[in-house]
């Protein structure tokens, strides 16, 4: 997982909304697309960016592909944020 890819992925408001939708449970691309006023290829592009950043995983069930959050990557990002803030506070005290 690349932090740069993850930060780039979550910089986009559409992708953040997709992540919020997936927080409630696994969804197909069609179910995700129904929440947006855009073409399915655009939604597929956003899902691809999220997958490349390892923020989302997919699994095939029959003819459907279900997308879900990869919570491990979120934990890694939170750990990085925590370390970043903690180190900054320690440097401020010096």
Short mmCIF file of C-alpha atoms in Angstrom, two decimals, residues 15-75:
data_model
loop_
_atom_site.label_atom_id
_atom_site.label_comp_id
_atom_site.label_asym_id
_atom_site.label_seq_id
_atom_site.Cartn_x
_atom_site.Cartn_y
_atom_site.Cartn_z
CA UNK A 15 -14.45 8.50 -3.90
CA UNK A 16 -15.00 9.63 -0.32
CA UNK A 17 -18.75 9.18 -0.84
CA UNK A 18 -18.15 5.69 -2.27
CA UNK A 19 -16.12 4.84 0.85
CA UNK A 20 -18.96 6.13 3.03
CA UNK A 21 -21.45 3.95 1.15
CA UNK A 22 -19.24 0.89 1.57
CA UNK A 23 -18.91 1.59 5.28
CA UNK A 24 -22.54 0.46 5.55
CA UNK A 25 -21.87 -2.81 3.73
CA UNK A 26 -20.71 -4.49 0.54
CA UNK A 27 -22.20 -3.20 -2.71
CA UNK A 28 -22.05 -3.99 -6.42
CA UNK A 29 -20.89 -1.36 -8.90
CA UNK A 30 -24.49 -0.91 -10.01
CA UNK A 31 -25.66 -0.31 -6.45
CA UNK A 32 -22.88 2.23 -5.96
CA UNK A 33 -23.68 3.92 -9.28
CA UNK A 34 -27.33 4.36 -8.26
CA UNK A 35 -26.20 6.94 -5.68
CA UNK A 36 -24.56 9.17 -8.31
CA UNK A 37 -25.60 11.13 -11.36
CA UNK A 38 -22.84 9.76 -13.58
CA UNK A 39 -22.25 7.01 -16.10
CA UNK A 40 -21.22 3.55 -14.90
CA UNK A 41 -17.78 3.80 -16.59
CA UNK A 42 -17.05 6.85 -14.40
CA UNK A 43 -18.00 4.92 -11.28
CA UNK A 44 -15.81 2.05 -12.46
CA UNK A 45 -12.89 4.46 -12.81
CA UNK A 46 -13.35 5.66 -9.22
CA UNK A 47 -13.55 2.06 -7.99
CA UNK A 48 -10.35 1.25 -9.89
CA UNK A 49 -8.51 4.14 -8.19
CA UNK A 50 -9.78 2.99 -4.78
CA UNK A 51 -8.70 -0.61 -5.53
CA UNK A 52 -5.23 0.53 -6.66
CA UNK A 53 -4.88 2.35 -3.34
CA UNK A 54 -6.00 -0.86 -1.55
CA UNK A 55 -8.84 1.04 0.10
CA UNK A 56 -11.43 -1.29 -1.48
CA UNK A 57 -11.48 -4.98 -2.24
CA UNK A 58 -13.67 -6.87 -4.66
CA UNK A 59 -15.01 -10.39 -4.84
CA UNK A 60 -17.03 -12.14 -7.49
CA UNK A 61 -20.26 -13.93 -6.64
CA UNK A 62 -21.81 -15.37 -9.77
CA UNK A 63 -22.27 -12.55 -12.26
CA UNK A 64 -21.84 -9.81 -9.65
CA UNK A 65 -18.72 -8.19 -8.24
CA UNK A 66 -19.11 -6.93 -4.70
CA UNK A 67 -16.94 -4.14 -3.33
CA UNK A 68 -16.01 -3.76 0.33
CA UNK A 69 -13.74 -1.60 2.47
CA UNK A 70 -10.24 -2.76 3.24
CA UNK A 71 -10.16 -1.69 6.87
CA UNK A 72 -6.50 -2.71 7.29
CA UNK A 73 -5.41 0.16 5.08
CA UNK A 74 -7.56 2.59 7.05
CA UNK A 75 -5.88 1.38 10.23
#
